[in-house]
XYZ file of C-alpha atoms in Angstrom:
368
model
C -4.224 -37.759 -16.931
C -4.102 -35.214 -14.097
C -1.797 -35.666 -11.149
C -0.743 -33.741 -8.080
C 1.517 -31.503 -10.178
C -1.541 -30.076 -11.905
C -0.109 -26.553 -11.858
C 2.800 -27.608 -14.065
C 0.433 -29.514 -16.357
C -1.797 -26.471 -16.669
C 1.125 -24.262 -17.657
C 2.264 -26.810 -20.237
C -1.183 -27.324 -21.795
C -2.889 -23.963 -21.395
C -0.264 -21.199 -21.274
C 0.788 -21.491 -24.959
C -2.852 -21.594 -26.072
C -3.829 -18.619 -23.914
C -0.829 -16.723 -25.272
C -2.111 -17.307 -28.807
C -5.635 -16.188 -27.879
C -4.259 -13.087 -26.174
C -1.967 -12.173 -29.082
C -4.673 -12.711 -31.710
C -7.143 -10.599 -29.740
C -4.734 -7.680 -29.312
C -3.730 -7.913 -32.979
C -7.407 -7.533 -33.860
C -7.672 -4.507 -31.581
C -4.594 -3.070 -33.327
C -6.342 -3.148 -36.683
C -9.507 -1.604 -35.244
C -7.632 1.340 -33.713
C -5.395 2.985 -36.310
C -3.148 5.668 -34.931
C -2.347 3.920 -31.648
C -1.250 0.575 -33.054
C 2.364 1.297 -32.090
C 1.390 1.795 -28.452
C -0.718 -1.356 -28.482
C 2.157 -3.368 -29.974
C 4.391 -2.285 -27.092
C 1.604 -3.169 -24.666
C 1.308 -6.655 -26.168
C 5.016 -7.263 -25.560
C 4.680 -5.945 -21.995
C 1.635 -8.082 -21.199
C 3.158 -11.256 -22.663
C 6.204 -11.164 -20.393
C 4.299 -13.170 -17.775
C 4.129 -16.005 -20.285
C 2.447 -18.502 -17.942
C -0.776 -16.455 -17.758
C -1.710 -17.693 -14.249
C -4.876 -15.600 -13.933
C -6.544 -16.873 -17.116
C -5.626 -20.391 -16.004
C -7.431 -19.739 -12.719
C -10.438 -18.660 -14.798
C -10.265 -21.958 -16.694
C -10.428 -23.992 -13.482
C -13.337 -21.885 -12.283
C -15.139 -22.719 -15.497
C -14.541 -26.488 -15.326
C -15.513 -26.649 -11.642
C -18.911 -28.147 -12.532
C -17.743 -30.571 -15.229
C -18.150 -34.272 -14.525
C -15.280 -35.148 -16.859
C -12.136 -33.077 -17.299
C -10.709 -31.929 -20.632
C -8.242 -29.206 -21.596
C -10.513 -28.655 -24.619
C -12.991 -26.763 -22.437
C -10.787 -23.763 -23.166
C -12.610 -23.552 -26.512
C -15.890 -22.891 -24.676
C -14.596 -19.694 -23.107
C -12.643 -18.389 -26.092
C -11.604 -14.712 -25.826
C -13.223 -14.286 -22.396
C -10.336 -16.303 -20.919
C -8.065 -13.237 -21.240
C -10.434 -10.885 -19.430
C -8.589 -11.405 -16.144
C -5.263 -10.749 -17.898
C -6.514 -7.438 -19.323
C -7.748 -6.362 -15.886
C -4.428 -7.363 -14.336
C -2.620 -5.234 -16.937
C -4.896 -2.264 -16.217
C -3.837 -2.296 -12.563
C -0.192 -3.194 -13.274
C 0.246 -0.243 -15.648
C -1.238 2.171 -13.127
C 1.022 0.723 -10.421
C 4.054 1.296 -12.659
C 3.030 4.946 -13.043
C 2.369 5.559 -9.338
C 5.450 3.672 -8.126
C 7.607 5.008 -10.990
C 8.862 1.475 -11.584
C 11.407 1.181 -14.365
C 11.826 -2.588 -14.714
C 9.307 -5.454 -14.772
C 10.239 -9.032 -15.674
C 13.728 -7.802 -16.501
C 12.576 -5.262 -19.101
C 11.516 -1.578 -19.090
C 7.969 -0.829 -17.931
C 5.495 0.822 -20.293
C 6.049 4.317 -18.807
C 9.749 3.951 -19.641
C 9.064 2.519 -23.108
C 6.538 5.252 -23.895
C 8.864 7.991 -22.605
C 10.709 8.019 -25.932
C 7.867 6.791 -28.145
C 8.223 6.794 -31.084
C 11.973 6.770 -31.377
C 15.117 5.520 -29.719
C 15.035 3.554 -26.512
C 15.171 5.887 -23.535
C 15.656 4.676 -19.963
C 14.563 8.010 -18.465
C 10.992 8.324 -17.202
C 9.230 11.367 -18.671
C 5.826 13.029 -18.407
C 4.991 11.712 -21.875
C 5.705 8.167 -20.722
C 3.416 8.543 -17.722
C 0.648 10.227 -19.702
C 0.589 7.695 -22.531
C 0.678 4.793 -20.055
C -2.202 6.265 -18.077
C -4.454 6.561 -21.105
C -3.410 3.202 -22.553
C -4.211 1.562 -19.213
C -7.632 3.220 -19.149
C -8.169 2.154 -22.770
C -7.982 -1.478 -21.604
C -11.186 -1.048 -19.591
C -13.087 -0.187 -22.762
C -11.535 -3.206 -24.479
C -12.790 -5.355 -21.587
C -16.285 -3.864 -21.927
C -16.344 -4.604 -25.667
C -15.063 -8.125 -25.032
C -17.982 -8.847 -22.701
C -20.579 -7.181 -24.923
C -19.450 -8.998 -28.070
C -19.431 -12.431 -26.432
C -22.091 -15.016 -27.219
C -23.157 -15.277 -23.575
C -26.664 -14.518 -22.353
C -27.601 -11.046 -21.172
C -27.915 -12.401 -17.638
C -24.315 -13.606 -17.659
C -23.100 -10.365 -19.254
C -24.791 -8.337 -16.512
C -23.194 -10.539 -13.862
C -19.784 -10.137 -15.508
C -20.145 -6.364 -15.566
C -21.138 -6.360 -11.886
C -18.117 -8.500 -10.987
C -15.859 -6.213 -13.029
C -17.252 -3.069 -11.419
C -17.039 -4.449 -7.891
C -13.455 -5.596 -8.461
C -12.289 -2.260 -9.857
C -14.002 -0.341 -7.053
C -12.518 -2.502 -4.309
C -9.037 -2.554 -5.826
C -8.955 1.216 -6.273
C -10.227 1.601 -2.706
C -7.356 -0.575 -1.466
C -4.796 1.368 -3.485
C -6.116 4.681 -2.150
C -5.961 3.357 1.416
C -2.357 2.242 0.887
C -1.377 5.731 -0.264
C -3.207 7.336 2.684
C -1.475 4.961 5.117
C 1.826 6.554 4.088
C 0.705 9.825 5.666
C -1.047 8.210 8.630
C 0.223 7.720 12.162
C 1.676 4.212 11.942
C 0.611 3.493 15.521
C -3.019 3.937 14.455
C -2.748 1.345 11.677
C -3.807 -2.055 12.984
C -3.086 -5.408 11.388
C -6.798 -5.671 10.633
C -6.601 -2.358 8.737
C -3.624 -3.637 6.808
C -5.107 -7.039 5.969
C -8.333 -5.391 4.818
C -6.275 -3.216 2.472
C -4.407 -6.285 1.200
C -7.675 -8.063 0.414
C -8.932 -5.088 -1.589
C -5.685 -4.053 -3.256
C -4.279 -7.407 -4.358
C -6.267 -10.490 -3.364
C -9.381 -9.457 -5.248
C -8.131 -8.916 -8.792
C -5.266 -11.427 -8.565
C -7.190 -14.393 -7.165
C -10.900 -13.819 -6.504
C -11.825 -12.176 -9.806
C -10.232 -14.729 -12.182
C -11.805 -17.763 -10.517
C -15.208 -16.146 -10.049
C -15.156 -15.135 -13.708
C -14.948 -18.834 -14.560
C -17.685 -19.679 -12.074
C -20.035 -17.130 -13.638
C -19.390 -18.559 -17.089
C -20.265 -22.019 -15.736
C -23.509 -20.787 -14.106
C -22.260 -21.675 -10.622
C -24.480 -21.159 -7.588
C -24.325 -18.097 -5.332
C -23.252 -20.375 -2.473
C -20.302 -21.771 -4.414
C -19.185 -18.297 -5.468
C -19.260 -17.127 -1.857
C -17.356 -20.135 -0.500
C -14.726 -19.901 -3.252
C -14.383 -16.164 -2.726
C -13.578 -16.608 0.968
C -10.848 -19.138 0.182
C -9.235 -17.074 -2.562
C -9.278 -13.882 -0.498
C -7.274 -15.689 2.165
C -4.830 -17.133 -0.363
C -4.344 -13.641 -1.776
C -3.819 -11.988 1.623
C -1.319 -14.629 2.765
C 0.465 -14.348 -0.571
C 0.719 -10.565 -0.171
C 2.240 -10.956 3.297
C 4.868 -13.269 1.780
C 5.534 -10.777 -1.018
C 6.022 -7.994 1.530
C 8.505 -10.064 3.513
C 10.438 -11.173 0.442
C 10.307 -7.641 -0.969
C 12.560 -6.579 1.901
C 14.386 -9.872 2.496
C 14.564 -11.630 -0.920
C 17.423 -13.801 0.338
C 14.884 -15.762 2.385
C 13.697 -17.367 -0.860
C 17.139 -17.363 -2.463
C 16.273 -14.417 -4.678
C 18.335 -11.341 -5.547
C 20.297 -9.355 -2.989
C 18.524 -7.229 -0.417
C 17.435 -3.808 -1.686
C 16.266 -1.032 0.604
C 13.605 0.540 -1.623
C 10.656 -0.639 0.475
C 12.329 0.504 3.694
C 13.608 3.829 2.329
C 10.016 4.692 1.395
C 8.775 3.284 4.724
C 5.858 1.492 3.072
C 3.242 0.550 5.646
C 3.607 -3.204 5.200
C 3.025 -6.017 7.675
C 6.689 -5.786 8.687
C 6.650 -2.088 9.528
C 3.257 -2.129 11.246
C 4.218 -5.108 13.405
C 7.505 -3.442 14.260
C 5.702 -0.265 15.334
C 3.416 -2.211 17.669
C 6.188 -4.292 19.233
C 9.097 -1.969 19.882
C 9.767 -0.584 23.331
C 8.234 2.834 23.942
C 11.624 4.478 24.367
C 13.148 2.926 21.240
C 14.168 5.705 18.835
C 13.188 3.538 15.860
C 9.597 4.686 16.425
C 10.547 8.200 15.418
C 12.085 6.922 12.185
C 9.272 4.609 11.073
C 6.657 7.251 11.860
C 7.956 9.299 8.928
C 7.033 8.841 5.264
C 10.609 8.112 4.145
C 14.085 7.721 5.588
C 17.749 7.843 4.585
C 20.103 4.910 4.001
C 21.498 4.901 7.535
C 17.995 4.907 9.023
C 16.870 2.169 6.632
C 19.675 -0.122 7.769
C 18.681 0.554 11.374
C 15.079 -0.406 10.555
C 16.335 -3.700 9.095
C 18.298 -4.421 12.266
C 15.252 -3.689 14.421
C 13.052 -5.978 12.300
C 15.552 -8.746 12.989
C 16.023 -7.819 16.652
C 12.293 -7.921 17.400
C 11.808 -11.052 15.234
C 9.203 -9.298 13.125
C 9.559 -11.701 10.201
C 8.533 -14.620 12.412
C 5.594 -12.619 13.777
C 4.437 -11.770 10.248
C 4.833 -15.388 9.137
C 2.548 -16.423 11.954
C -0.134 -14.045 10.673
C 0.087 -15.647 7.241
C -0.013 -19.157 8.718
C -3.118 -18.346 10.739
C -4.864 -17.015 7.643
C -3.976 -20.130 5.627
C -4.363 -22.651 8.461
C -7.632 -24.303 7.381
C -7.589 -23.592 3.674
C -6.714 -27.123 2.545
C -9.756 -28.445 4.398
C -11.918 -25.607 3.070
C -10.900 -26.424 -0.506
C -11.547 -30.108 0.052
C -15.189 -29.532 1.033
C -15.947 -27.216 -1.889
C -18.612 -28.670 -4.176
C -16.437 -28.513 -7.279
C -14.843 -30.980 -9.700
C -11.718 -32.862 -8.540
C -9.570 -31.067 -11.143
C -10.503 -27.649 -9.743
C -9.895 -28.826 -6.181
C -6.482 -30.103 -7.204
C -5.593 -26.826 -8.875
C -6.693 -24.656 -5.940
C -4.734 -26.909 -3.576
C -1.694 -26.664 -5.853
C -2.072 -22.873 -5.934
C -2.291 -22.715 -2.142
C 0.825 -24.828 -1.722
C 2.962 -23.133 -4.381
C 2.057 -19.525 -3.512
C 1.638 -19.813 0.259
C 2.414 -23.001 2.190
C 5.677 -23.955 0.466
C 6.975 -20.388 0.646
C 6.065 -20.095 4.335
C 8.046 -23.266 5.034
C 11.018 -22.082 2.964
C 11.112 -18.735 4.754
C 10.834 -20.477 8.122
C 13.728 -22.771 7.217
C 15.862 -19.803 6.167
C 15.163 -18.060 9.468
C 16.138 -21.165 11.424
C 19.361 -21.521 9.435
C 20.312 -17.918 10.233
C 19.851 -18.362 13.981
């Protein structure tokens, strides 16, 4: 029986099953692609680190949104298509690791690091080989996704709709990633919060939240109206979640995470914190000169942190997120979907956004 802790129930019931589906599918791809099976084996380990598989679970609740009675067994209806959102997530995550030159994800080396010494001894140094192999492996996933859709037993109409959703999502996400890179070279004073939130919706909210749920809706033959209403809700959840991630990325202590690191500030990423700081500092404050650059040194980074605190930029950014999420519980409640799907979307909203906003607010109040 479902209860208010439906998120935990979903992880307990579905995550192990999705993991098995995912592993079996990749193992099949391994056999069909001799010569790169070693690379694919490393990819499988990388992809399975996020063992809860939250995006495929979101797809499941999109699929059951029109069911009059709930059953975990509906997972059998979707079969391999349940991992489509995971494969797309991995495509973007691998490219992010290359662009950002990340070395660690989920406590282990990223694929570019793993592939840097492939095949052979473990090497923690990022090399051109590691980047190149990761780039092509990431692109290879798109063709796996295409084959997954084509080989499914769904109607041609549904396949066409899936391909359109996939294409739109890739286009928008790449557009958002390009905009983020261009923002780094832009005059920070010319970047508005609307510009930033639009980039967030394209870069992260779409493939993390909108795509997985809409995938399930398409598979359930949902109406255009329901897709549109759900899309609006999930975009907002994704944008608010990204604002939280940006805050915690600089101040992880606010959610009792690891110690503060200055990577985001040293690179002067145009996040909600930096953009709000730029628009709120006094005209004669020398911090403007620092944050207008594309990177800064350690001394300057510490000064930026002090100014963020001095101008109460975290609180300002929290307010943006609260405004975005303010009516989402009511919006979810009026969606014409099954109670189980409403419960899951509400649980997602609370766990990813509302609870974290309250925890950050409490931490700020304790520090005053």
